[in-house]
Short mmCIF file of C-alpha atoms and ligand atoms in Angstrom, two decimals:
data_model
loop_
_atom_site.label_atom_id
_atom_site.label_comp_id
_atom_site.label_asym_id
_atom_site.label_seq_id
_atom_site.Cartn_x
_atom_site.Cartn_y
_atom_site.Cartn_z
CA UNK A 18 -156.85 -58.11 -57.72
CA UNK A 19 -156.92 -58.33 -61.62
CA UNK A 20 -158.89 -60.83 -63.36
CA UNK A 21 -157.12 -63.11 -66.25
CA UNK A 22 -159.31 -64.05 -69.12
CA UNK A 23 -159.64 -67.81 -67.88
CA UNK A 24 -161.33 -66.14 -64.65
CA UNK A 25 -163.44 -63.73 -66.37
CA UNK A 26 -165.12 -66.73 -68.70
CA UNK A 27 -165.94 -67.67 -65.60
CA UNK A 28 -167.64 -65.08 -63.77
CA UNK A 29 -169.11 -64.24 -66.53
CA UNK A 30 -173.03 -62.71 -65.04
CA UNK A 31 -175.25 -65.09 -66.53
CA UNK A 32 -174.35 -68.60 -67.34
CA UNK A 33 -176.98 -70.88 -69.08
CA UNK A 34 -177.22 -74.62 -68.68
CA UNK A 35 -179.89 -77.45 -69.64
CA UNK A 36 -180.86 -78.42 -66.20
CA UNK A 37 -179.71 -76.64 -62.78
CA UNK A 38 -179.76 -78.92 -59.24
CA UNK A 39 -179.68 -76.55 -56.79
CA UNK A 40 -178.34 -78.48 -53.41
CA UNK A 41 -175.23 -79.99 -52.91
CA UNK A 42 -176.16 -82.60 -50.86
CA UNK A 43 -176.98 -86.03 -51.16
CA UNK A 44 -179.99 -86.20 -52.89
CA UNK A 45 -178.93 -82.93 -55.19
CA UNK A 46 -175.27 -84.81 -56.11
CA UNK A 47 -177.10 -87.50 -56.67
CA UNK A 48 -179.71 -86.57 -59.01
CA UNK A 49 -176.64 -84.45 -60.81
CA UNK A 50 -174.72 -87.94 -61.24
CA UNK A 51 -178.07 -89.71 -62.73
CA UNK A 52 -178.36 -86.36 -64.94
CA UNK A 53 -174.71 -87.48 -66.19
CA UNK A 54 -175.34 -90.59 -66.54
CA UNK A 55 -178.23 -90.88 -68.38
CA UNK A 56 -178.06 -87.80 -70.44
CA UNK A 57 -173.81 -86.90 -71.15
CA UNK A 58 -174.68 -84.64 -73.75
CA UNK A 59 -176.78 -82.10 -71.13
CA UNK A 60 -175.34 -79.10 -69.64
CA UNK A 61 -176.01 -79.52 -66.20
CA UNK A 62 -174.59 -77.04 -63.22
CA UNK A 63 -174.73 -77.77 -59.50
CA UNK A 64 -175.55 -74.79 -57.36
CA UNK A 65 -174.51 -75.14 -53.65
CA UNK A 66 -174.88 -72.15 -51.07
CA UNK A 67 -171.88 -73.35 -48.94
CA UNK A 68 -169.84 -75.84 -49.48
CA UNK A 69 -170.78 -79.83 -50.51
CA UNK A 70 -172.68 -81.67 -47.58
CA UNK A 71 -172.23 -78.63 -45.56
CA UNK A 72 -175.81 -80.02 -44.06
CA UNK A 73 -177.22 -83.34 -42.78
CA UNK A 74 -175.65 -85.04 -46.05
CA UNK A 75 -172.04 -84.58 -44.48
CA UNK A 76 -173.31 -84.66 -40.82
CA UNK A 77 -174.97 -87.39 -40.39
CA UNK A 78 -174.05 -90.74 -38.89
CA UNK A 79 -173.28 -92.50 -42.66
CA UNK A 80 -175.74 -95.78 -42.04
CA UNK A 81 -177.45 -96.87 -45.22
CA UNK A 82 -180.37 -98.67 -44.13
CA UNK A 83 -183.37 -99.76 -45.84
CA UNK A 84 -186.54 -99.55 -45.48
CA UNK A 85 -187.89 -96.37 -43.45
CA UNK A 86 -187.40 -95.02 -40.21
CA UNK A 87 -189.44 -97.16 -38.63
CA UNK A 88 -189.60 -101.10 -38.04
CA UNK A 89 -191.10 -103.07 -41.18
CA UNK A 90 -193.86 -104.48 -39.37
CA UNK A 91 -195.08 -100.59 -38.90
CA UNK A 92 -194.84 -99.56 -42.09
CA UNK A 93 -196.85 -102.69 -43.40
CA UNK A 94 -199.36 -101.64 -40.44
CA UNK A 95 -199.37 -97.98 -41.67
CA UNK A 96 -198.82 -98.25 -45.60
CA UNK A 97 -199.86 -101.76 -46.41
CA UNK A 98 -198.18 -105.08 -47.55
CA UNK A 99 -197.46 -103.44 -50.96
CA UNK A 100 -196.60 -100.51 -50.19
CA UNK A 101 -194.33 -101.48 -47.68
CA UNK A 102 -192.54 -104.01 -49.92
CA UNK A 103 -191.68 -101.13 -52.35
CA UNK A 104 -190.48 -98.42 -49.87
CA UNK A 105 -188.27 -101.61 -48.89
CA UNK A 106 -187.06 -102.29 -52.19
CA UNK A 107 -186.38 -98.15 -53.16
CA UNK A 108 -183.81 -98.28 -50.73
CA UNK A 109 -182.30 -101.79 -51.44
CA UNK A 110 -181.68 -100.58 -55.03
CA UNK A 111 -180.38 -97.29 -53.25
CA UNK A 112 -177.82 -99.75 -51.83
CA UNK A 113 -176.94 -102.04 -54.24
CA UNK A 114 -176.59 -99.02 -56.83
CA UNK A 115 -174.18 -97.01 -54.15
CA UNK A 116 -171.87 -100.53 -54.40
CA UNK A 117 -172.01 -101.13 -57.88
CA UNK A 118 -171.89 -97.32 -59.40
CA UNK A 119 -169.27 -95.63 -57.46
CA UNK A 120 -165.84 -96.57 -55.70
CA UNK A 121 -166.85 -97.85 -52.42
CA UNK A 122 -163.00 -97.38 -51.23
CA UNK A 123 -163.55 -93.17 -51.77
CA UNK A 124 -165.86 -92.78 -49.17
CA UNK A 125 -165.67 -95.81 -46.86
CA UNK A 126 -167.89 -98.14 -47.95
CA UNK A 127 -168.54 -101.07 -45.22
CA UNK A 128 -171.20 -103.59 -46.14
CA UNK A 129 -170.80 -105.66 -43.08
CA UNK A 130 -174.84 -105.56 -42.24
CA UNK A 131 -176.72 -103.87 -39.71
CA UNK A 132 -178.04 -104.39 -36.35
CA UNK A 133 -181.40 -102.79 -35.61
CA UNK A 134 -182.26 -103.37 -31.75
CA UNK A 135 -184.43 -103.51 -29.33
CA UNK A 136 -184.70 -101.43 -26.26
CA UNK A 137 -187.93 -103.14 -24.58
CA UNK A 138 -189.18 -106.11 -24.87
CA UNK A 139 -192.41 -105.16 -26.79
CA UNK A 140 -189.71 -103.31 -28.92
CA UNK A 141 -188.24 -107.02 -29.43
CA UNK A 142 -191.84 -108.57 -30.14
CA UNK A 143 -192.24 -105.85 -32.81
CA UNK A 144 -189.00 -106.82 -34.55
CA UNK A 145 -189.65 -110.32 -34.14
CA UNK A 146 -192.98 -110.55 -35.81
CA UNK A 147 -191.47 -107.92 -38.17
CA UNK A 148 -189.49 -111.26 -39.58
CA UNK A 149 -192.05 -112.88 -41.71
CA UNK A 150 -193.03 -109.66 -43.21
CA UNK A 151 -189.68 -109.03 -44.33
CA UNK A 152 -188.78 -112.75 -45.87
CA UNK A 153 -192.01 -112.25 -47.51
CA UNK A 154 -190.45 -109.30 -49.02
CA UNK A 155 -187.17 -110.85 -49.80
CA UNK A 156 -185.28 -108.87 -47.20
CA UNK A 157 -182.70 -110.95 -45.68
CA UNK A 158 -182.03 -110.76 -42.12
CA UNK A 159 -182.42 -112.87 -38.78
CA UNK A 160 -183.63 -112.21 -35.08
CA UNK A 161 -180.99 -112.51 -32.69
CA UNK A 162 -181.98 -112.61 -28.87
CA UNK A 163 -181.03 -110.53 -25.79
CA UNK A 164 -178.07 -112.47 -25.29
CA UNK A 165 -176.83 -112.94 -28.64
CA UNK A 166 -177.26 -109.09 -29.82
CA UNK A 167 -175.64 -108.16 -26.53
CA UNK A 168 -172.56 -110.22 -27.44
CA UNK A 169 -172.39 -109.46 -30.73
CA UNK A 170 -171.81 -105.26 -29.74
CA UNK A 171 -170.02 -105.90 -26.42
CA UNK A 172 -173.15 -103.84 -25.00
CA UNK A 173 -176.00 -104.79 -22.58
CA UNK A 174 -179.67 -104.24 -21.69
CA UNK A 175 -180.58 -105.18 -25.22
CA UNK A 176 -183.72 -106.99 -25.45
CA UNK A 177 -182.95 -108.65 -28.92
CA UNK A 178 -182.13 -107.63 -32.41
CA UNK A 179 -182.87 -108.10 -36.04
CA UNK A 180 -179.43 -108.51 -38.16
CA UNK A 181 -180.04 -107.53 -41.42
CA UNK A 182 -177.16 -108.40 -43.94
CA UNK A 183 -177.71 -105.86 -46.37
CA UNK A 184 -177.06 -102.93 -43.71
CA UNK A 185 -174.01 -100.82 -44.61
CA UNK A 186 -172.37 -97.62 -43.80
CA UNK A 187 -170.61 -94.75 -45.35
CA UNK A 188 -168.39 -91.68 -44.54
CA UNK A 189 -171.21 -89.69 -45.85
CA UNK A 190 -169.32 -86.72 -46.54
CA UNK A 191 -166.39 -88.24 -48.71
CA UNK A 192 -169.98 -89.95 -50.17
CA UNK A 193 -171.20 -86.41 -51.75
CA UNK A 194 -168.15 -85.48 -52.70
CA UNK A 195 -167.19 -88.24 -54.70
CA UNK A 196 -170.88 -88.27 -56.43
CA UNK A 197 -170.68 -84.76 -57.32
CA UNK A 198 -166.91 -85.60 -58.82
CA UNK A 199 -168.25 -88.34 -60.95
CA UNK A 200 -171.04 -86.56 -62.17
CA UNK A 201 -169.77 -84.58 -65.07
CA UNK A 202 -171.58 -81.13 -63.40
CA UNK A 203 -170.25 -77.85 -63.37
CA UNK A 204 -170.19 -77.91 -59.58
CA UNK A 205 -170.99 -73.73 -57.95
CA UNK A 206 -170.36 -74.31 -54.29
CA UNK A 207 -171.11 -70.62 -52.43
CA UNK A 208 -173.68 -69.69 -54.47
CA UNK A 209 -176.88 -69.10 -52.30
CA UNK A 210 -179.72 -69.08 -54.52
CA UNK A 211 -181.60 -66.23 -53.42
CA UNK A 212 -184.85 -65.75 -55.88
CA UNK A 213 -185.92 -68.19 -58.91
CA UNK A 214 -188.00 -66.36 -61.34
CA UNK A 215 -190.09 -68.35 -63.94
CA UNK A 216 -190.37 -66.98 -67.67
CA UNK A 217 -191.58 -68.90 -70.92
CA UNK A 218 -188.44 -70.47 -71.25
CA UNK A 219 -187.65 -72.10 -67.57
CA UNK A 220 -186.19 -70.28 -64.44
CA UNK A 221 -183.25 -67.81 -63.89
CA UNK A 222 -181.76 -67.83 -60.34
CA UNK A 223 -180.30 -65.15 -58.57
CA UNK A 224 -177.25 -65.70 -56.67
CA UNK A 225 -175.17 -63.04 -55.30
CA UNK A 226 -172.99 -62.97 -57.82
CA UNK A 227 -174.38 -64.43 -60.90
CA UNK A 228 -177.69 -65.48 -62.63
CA UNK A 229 -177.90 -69.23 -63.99
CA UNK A 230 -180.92 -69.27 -66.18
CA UNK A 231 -182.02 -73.10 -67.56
CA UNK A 232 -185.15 -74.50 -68.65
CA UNK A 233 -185.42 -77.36 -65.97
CA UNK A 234 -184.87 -77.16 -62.54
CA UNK A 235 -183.90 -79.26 -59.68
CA UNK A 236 -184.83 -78.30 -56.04
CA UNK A 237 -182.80 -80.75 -53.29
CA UNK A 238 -182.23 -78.55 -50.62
CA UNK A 239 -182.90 -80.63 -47.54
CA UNK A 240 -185.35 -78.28 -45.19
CA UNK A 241 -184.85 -75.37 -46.96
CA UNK A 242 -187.03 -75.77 -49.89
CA UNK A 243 -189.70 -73.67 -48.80
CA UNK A 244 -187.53 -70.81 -49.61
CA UNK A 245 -187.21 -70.99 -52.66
CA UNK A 246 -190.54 -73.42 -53.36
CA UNK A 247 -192.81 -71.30 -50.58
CA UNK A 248 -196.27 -73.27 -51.91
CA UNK A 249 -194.74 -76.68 -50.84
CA UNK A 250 -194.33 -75.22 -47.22
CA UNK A 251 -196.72 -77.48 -45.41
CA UNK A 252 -194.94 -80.59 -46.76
CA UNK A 253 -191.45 -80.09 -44.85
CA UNK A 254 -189.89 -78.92 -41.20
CA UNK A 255 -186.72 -78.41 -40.23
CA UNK A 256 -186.01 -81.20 -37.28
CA UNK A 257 -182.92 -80.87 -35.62
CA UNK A 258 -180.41 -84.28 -34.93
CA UNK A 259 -177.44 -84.17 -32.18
CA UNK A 260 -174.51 -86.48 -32.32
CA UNK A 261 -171.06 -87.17 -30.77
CA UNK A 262 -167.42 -88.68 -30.93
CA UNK A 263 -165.81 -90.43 -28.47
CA UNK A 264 -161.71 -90.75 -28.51
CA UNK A 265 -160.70 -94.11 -29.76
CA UNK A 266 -161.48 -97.36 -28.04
CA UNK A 267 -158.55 -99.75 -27.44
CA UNK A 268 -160.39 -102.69 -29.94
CA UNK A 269 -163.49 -102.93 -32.38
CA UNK A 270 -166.32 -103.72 -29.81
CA UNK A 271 -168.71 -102.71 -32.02
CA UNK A 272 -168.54 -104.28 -35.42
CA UNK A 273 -171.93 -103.01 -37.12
CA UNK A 274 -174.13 -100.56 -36.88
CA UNK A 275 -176.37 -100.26 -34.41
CA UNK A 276 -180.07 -98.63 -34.49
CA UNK A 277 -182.12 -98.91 -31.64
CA UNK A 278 -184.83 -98.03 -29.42
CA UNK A 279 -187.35 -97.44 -33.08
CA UNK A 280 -184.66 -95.52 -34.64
CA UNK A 281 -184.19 -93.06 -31.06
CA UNK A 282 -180.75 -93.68 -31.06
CA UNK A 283 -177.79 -95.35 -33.40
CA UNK A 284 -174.23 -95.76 -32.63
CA UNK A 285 -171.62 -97.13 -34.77
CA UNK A 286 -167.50 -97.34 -34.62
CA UNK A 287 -165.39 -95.66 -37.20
CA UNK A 288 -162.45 -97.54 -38.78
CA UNK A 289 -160.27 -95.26 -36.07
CA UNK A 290 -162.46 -96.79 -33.34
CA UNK A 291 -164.02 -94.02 -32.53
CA UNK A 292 -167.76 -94.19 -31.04
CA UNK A 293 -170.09 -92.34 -33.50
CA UNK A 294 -173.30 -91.80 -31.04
CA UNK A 295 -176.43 -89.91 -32.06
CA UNK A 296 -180.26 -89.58 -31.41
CA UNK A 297 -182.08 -88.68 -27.63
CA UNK A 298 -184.41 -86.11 -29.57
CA UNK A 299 -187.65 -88.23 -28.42
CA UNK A 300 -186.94 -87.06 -25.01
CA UNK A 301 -186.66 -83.76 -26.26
CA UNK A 302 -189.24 -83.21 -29.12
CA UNK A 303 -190.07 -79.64 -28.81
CA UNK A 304 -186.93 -77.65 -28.72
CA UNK A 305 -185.70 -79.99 -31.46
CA UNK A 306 -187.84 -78.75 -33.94
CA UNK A 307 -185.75 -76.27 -34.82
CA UNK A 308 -183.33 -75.32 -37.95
CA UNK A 309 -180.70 -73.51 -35.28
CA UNK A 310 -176.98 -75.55 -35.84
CA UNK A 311 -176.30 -76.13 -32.35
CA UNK A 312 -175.85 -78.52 -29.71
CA UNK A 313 -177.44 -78.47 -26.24
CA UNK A 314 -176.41 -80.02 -22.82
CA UNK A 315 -179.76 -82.15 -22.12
CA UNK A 316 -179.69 -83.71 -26.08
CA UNK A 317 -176.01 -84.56 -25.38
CA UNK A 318 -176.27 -86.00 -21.75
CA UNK A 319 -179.41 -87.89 -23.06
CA UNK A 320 -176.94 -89.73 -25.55
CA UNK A 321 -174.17 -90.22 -23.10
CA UNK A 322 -176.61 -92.02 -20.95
CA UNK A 323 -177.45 -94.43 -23.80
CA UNK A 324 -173.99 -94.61 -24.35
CA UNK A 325 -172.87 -95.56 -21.19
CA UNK A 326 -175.70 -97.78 -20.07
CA UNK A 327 -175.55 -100.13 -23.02
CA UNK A 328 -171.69 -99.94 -23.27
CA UNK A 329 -170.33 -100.40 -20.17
CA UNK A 330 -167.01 -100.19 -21.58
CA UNK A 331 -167.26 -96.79 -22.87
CA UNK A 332 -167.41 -94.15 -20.03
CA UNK A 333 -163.47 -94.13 -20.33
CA UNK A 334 -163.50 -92.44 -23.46
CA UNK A 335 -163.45 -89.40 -23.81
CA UNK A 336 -165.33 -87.21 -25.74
CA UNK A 337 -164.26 -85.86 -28.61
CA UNK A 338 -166.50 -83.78 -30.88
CA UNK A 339 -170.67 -82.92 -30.78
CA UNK A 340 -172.29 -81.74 -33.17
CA UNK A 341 -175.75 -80.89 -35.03
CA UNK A 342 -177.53 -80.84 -37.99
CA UNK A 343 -180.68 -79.81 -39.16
CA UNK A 344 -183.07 -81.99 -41.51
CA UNK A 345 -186.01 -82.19 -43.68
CA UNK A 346 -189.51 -84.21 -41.63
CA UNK A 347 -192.29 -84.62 -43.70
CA UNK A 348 -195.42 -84.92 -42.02
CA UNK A 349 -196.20 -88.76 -42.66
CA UNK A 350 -192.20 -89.83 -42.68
CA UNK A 351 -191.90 -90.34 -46.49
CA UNK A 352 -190.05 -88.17 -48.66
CA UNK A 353 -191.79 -85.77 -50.40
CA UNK A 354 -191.16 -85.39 -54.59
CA UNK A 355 -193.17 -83.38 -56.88
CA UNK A 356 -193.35 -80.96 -59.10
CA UNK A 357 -193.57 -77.14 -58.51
CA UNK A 358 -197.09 -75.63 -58.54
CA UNK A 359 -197.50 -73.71 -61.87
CA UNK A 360 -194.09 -74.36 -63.01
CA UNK A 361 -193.77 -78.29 -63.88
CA UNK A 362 -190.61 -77.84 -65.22
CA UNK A 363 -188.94 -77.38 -62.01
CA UNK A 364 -188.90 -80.45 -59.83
CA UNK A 365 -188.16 -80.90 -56.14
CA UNK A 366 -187.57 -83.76 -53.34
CA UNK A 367 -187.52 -83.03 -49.50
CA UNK A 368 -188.74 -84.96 -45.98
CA UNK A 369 -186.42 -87.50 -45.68
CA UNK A 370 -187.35 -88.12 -42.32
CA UNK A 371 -183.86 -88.79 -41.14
CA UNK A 372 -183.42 -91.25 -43.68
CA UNK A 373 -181.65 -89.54 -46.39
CA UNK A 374 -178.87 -91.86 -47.00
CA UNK A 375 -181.20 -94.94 -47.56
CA UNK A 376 -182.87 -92.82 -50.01
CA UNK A 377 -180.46 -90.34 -51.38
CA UNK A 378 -178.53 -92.00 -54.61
CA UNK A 379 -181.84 -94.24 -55.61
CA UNK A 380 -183.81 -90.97 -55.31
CA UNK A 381 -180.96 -88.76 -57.56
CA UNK A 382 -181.71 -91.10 -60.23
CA UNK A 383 -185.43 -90.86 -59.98
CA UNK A 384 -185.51 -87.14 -60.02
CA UNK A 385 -183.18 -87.13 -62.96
CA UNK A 386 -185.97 -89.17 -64.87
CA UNK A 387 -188.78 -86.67 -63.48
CA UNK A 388 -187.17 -83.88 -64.79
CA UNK A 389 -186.00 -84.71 -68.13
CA UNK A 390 -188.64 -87.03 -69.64
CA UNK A 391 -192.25 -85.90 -69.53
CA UNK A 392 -193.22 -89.73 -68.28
CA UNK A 393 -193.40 -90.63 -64.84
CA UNK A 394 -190.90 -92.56 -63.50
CA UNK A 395 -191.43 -96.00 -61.65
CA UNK A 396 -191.66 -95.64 -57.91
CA UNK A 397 -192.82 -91.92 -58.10
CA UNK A 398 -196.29 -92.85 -56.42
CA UNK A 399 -194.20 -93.62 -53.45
CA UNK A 400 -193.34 -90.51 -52.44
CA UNK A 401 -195.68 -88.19 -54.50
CA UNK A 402 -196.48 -85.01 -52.97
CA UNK A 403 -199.94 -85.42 -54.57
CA UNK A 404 -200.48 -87.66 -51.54
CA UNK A 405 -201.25 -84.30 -49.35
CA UNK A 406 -203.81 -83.00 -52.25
CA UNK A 407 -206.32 -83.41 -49.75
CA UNK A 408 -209.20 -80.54 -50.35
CA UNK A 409 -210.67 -81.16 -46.44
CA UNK A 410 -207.06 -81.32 -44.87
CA UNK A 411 -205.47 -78.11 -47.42
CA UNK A 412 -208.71 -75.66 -45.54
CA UNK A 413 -207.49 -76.74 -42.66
CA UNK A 414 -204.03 -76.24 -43.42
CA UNK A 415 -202.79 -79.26 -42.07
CA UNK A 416 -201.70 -82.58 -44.10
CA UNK A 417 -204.06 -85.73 -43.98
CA UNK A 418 -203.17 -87.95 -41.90
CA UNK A 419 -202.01 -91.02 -43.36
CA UNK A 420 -201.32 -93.26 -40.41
CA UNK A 421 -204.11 -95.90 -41.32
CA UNK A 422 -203.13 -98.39 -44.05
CA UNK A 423 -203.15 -96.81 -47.46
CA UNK A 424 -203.27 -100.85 -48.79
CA UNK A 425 -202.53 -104.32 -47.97
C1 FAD B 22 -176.92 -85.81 -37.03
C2 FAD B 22 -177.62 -86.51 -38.17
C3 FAD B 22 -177.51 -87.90 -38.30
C4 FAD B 22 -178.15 -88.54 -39.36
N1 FAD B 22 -177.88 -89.87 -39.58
C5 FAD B 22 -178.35 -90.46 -40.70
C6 FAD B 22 -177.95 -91.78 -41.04
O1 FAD B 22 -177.10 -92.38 -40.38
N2 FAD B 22 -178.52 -92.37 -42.13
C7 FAD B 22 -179.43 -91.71 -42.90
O2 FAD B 22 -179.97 -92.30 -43.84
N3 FAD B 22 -179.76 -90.42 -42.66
C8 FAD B 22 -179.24 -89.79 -41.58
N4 FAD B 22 -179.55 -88.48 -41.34
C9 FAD B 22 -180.44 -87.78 -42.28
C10 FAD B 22 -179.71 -87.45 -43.59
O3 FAD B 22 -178.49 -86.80 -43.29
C11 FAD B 22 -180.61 -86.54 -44.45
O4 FAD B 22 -181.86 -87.19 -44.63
C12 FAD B 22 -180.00 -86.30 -45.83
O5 FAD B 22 -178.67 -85.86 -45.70
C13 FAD B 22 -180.82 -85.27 -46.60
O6 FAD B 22 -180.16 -84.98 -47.80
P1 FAD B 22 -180.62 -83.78 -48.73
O7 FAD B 22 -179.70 -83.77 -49.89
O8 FAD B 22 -182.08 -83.89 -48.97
O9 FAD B 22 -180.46 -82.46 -47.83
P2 FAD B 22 -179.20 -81.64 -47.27
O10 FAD B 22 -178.09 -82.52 -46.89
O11 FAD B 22 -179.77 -80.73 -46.24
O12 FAD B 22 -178.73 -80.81 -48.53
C14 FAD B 22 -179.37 -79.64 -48.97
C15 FAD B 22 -178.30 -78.69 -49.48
O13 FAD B 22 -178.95 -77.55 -50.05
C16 FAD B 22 -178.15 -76.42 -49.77
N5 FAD B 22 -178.99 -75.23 -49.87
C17 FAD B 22 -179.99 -74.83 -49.05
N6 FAD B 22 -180.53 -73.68 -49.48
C18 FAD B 22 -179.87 -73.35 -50.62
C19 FAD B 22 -179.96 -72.28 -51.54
N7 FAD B 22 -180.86 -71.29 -51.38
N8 FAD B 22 -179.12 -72.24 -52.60
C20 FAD B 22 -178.22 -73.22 -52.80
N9 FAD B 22 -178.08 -74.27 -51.96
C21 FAD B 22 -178.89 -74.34 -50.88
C22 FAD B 22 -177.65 -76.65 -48.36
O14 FAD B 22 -176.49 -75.87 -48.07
C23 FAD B 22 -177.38 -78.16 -48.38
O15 FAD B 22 -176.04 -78.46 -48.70
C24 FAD B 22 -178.95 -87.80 -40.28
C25 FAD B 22 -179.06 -86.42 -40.13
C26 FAD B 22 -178.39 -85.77 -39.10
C27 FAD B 22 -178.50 -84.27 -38.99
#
């Protein structure tokens, strides 16, 4: 095949840029946009090994929720009042910057609230008292009871719910793809990169192909960034999430999305009707933790049963599609963001816990501020990687644990 002189610009072997993102997925597209956005005149590339949210970003179940992955009253329990408040409000602005930045019609955007609910009673009780944490924090939502949340989703066995207005979901795919449009990057999908090599004057990466050499550096690649970051190791693993797709239902049953049973399962129905159904991995912790793209029988039954036990309706339809994907955990469920040991000009974000769409557009924006001012940015304490600095808990090679209340 000949090469015209348009093509060969292009492959030329080493291209050189003012900052490189490396991951096209949420939080990489993302932090590319923010880069575009608050800098126009810098040269920034996108490097993507496969193809955009070839990962979790376009895998996952598209609900933008706020706070973390676990009730509010837990993480005011585990992080403190203030603390708490703040993780809440990250991923409110997340939110309300994904509907006023970007053209919610491109990638679905329903802002109809969310329903998280309660699969035991003491599950209930926990959302309940949940309530005055979360006026006190200006987040608006309401309890609905067992009979009232069961209505409301045409389901049953419910034990209550909290409705929380500013719930919304995405296609999460069309999501990435539209960021990464709007972001003004030269966007490299299949380009692994395969080594990084620091100098005096920033980092050249290796792809197969080509060498992309910039001074700052951007490292979103979901549970992967111990490959090319191996001293952050201990602060990610790859956790494995199952879903499936029903065939259309004959009406919309199920008007919001649903997360229940602390975050164990979450269902939701497309604009086509179809049952989006995901989660069971509780029951199946250990073979989960894995970074293998695949489904398996037990995950999959596990989330039929939830299916069909709270939707009575549903074991008519068929079942379309199942699928996997594999994600970042970090070991106290915050995401992880820091800067790379030795090299500070290189800056990375990981552990989303399953959470990366409540983070991911809030979290581009603070990683484009890390890496191209020397200040640090406003809600980095949050999620600092600092946080597993601990000399005792590094010997042992483990991370501290951080369950007990870090304020109040
Ligand atoms: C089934 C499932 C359902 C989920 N549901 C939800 C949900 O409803 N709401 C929610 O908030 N979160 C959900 N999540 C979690 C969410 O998808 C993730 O937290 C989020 O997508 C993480 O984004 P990321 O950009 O950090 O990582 P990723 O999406 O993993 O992106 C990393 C990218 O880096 C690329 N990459 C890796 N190595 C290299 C390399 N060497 N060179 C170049 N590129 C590389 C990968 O190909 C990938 O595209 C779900 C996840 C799954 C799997």
């Amino acid at each position: 095949m000949t090469v015209s002189i348009w093509q060969q610009a292009h492959q030329k072997r080493e291209a050189a840029y003012d900052v490189i993102v490396v991951g096209g997925g949420i939080v990489g597209c993302s932090t590319a946009y923010w880069l575009g956005r608050r800098a126009p005149s810098l040269d920034v590339a996108l490097l993507e090994a496969r193809t955009l949210g070839a990962e979790a970003s376009g895998r996952n179940a598209g609900f933008v929720l706020q706070g973390t992955h676990a009730d509010y009253r837990t993480d005011v329990e585990r992080y403190g009042k203030r603390t708490a408040r703040r993780l809440w409000q990250f991923t409110r602005e997340n939110r309300d910057l994904l509907a006023a930045e970007l053209r919610g019609s491109a990638f679905s955007w329903r802002a109809d609230g969310a329903l998280v609910a309660a699969g035991t009673a003491e599950e209930d009780e926990r959302l309940r008292t949940s309530l005055p944490h979360l006026r006190a924090a200006g987040a608006p939502a309401v309890h609905l009871d067992a009979e009232e949340t069961n209505d409301r989703i045409g389901a049953s066995g419910f034990h209550g719910s909290l409705f929380v207005t500013t719930g919304a979901a995405v296609n999460p795919l069309h999501l990435v793809q539209h960021v990464a449009a709007k972001s003004g990057a030269d966007v490299h999908t299949q380009h692994p990169v395969e080594h990084v090599r620091w100098g005096e004057t920033g980092a050249v990466l290796g792809t197969p192909d080509r060498h992309f050499r910039a001074p700052r550096v951007v490292f979103a690649l979901g549970p992967a960034l111990p490959e090319l970051v191996p001293a952050v190791s201990s602060v990610v693993r790859s956790v494995r999430a199952q879903m499936l797709a029903t065939a259309p239902a004959d009406a919309v049953r199920i008007p919001v999305p649903v997360y229940s049973h602390r975050g164990g399962f979450y269902v939701r129905q497309r604009e086509d009707r179809r049952l989006l159904v995901g989660g069971g991995r509780h029951a199946h912790r250990a073979a989960e933790e894995t970074s293998r793209d695949a489904t398996t029988p037990a995950v999959q039954a596990t989330i039929e049963r939830y299916l069909h036990t709270h939707f009575p309706w549903s074991p008519s339809l068929g079942i379309e599609q199942r699928w996997s994907g594999t994600m970042g955990f970090s070991p106290d469920g915050r995401p992880v963001v820091g800067r790379v040991p030795e090299h500070p000009e290189g800056v990375f974000a990981t552990g989303f816990t399953g959470h990366g769409m409540g983070y991911g557009f809030r979290m581009g924006r603070l990683l484009a501020d890390l890496v191209s001012a020397n200040e640090t940015p406003e809600a980095l304490d949050l999620f600092a990687a600092s946080r597993f600095e601990d000399p005792d808990a590094k010997q042992a090679g483990a991370a501290p644990d951080r369950s007990r209340p870090t304020d109040s």
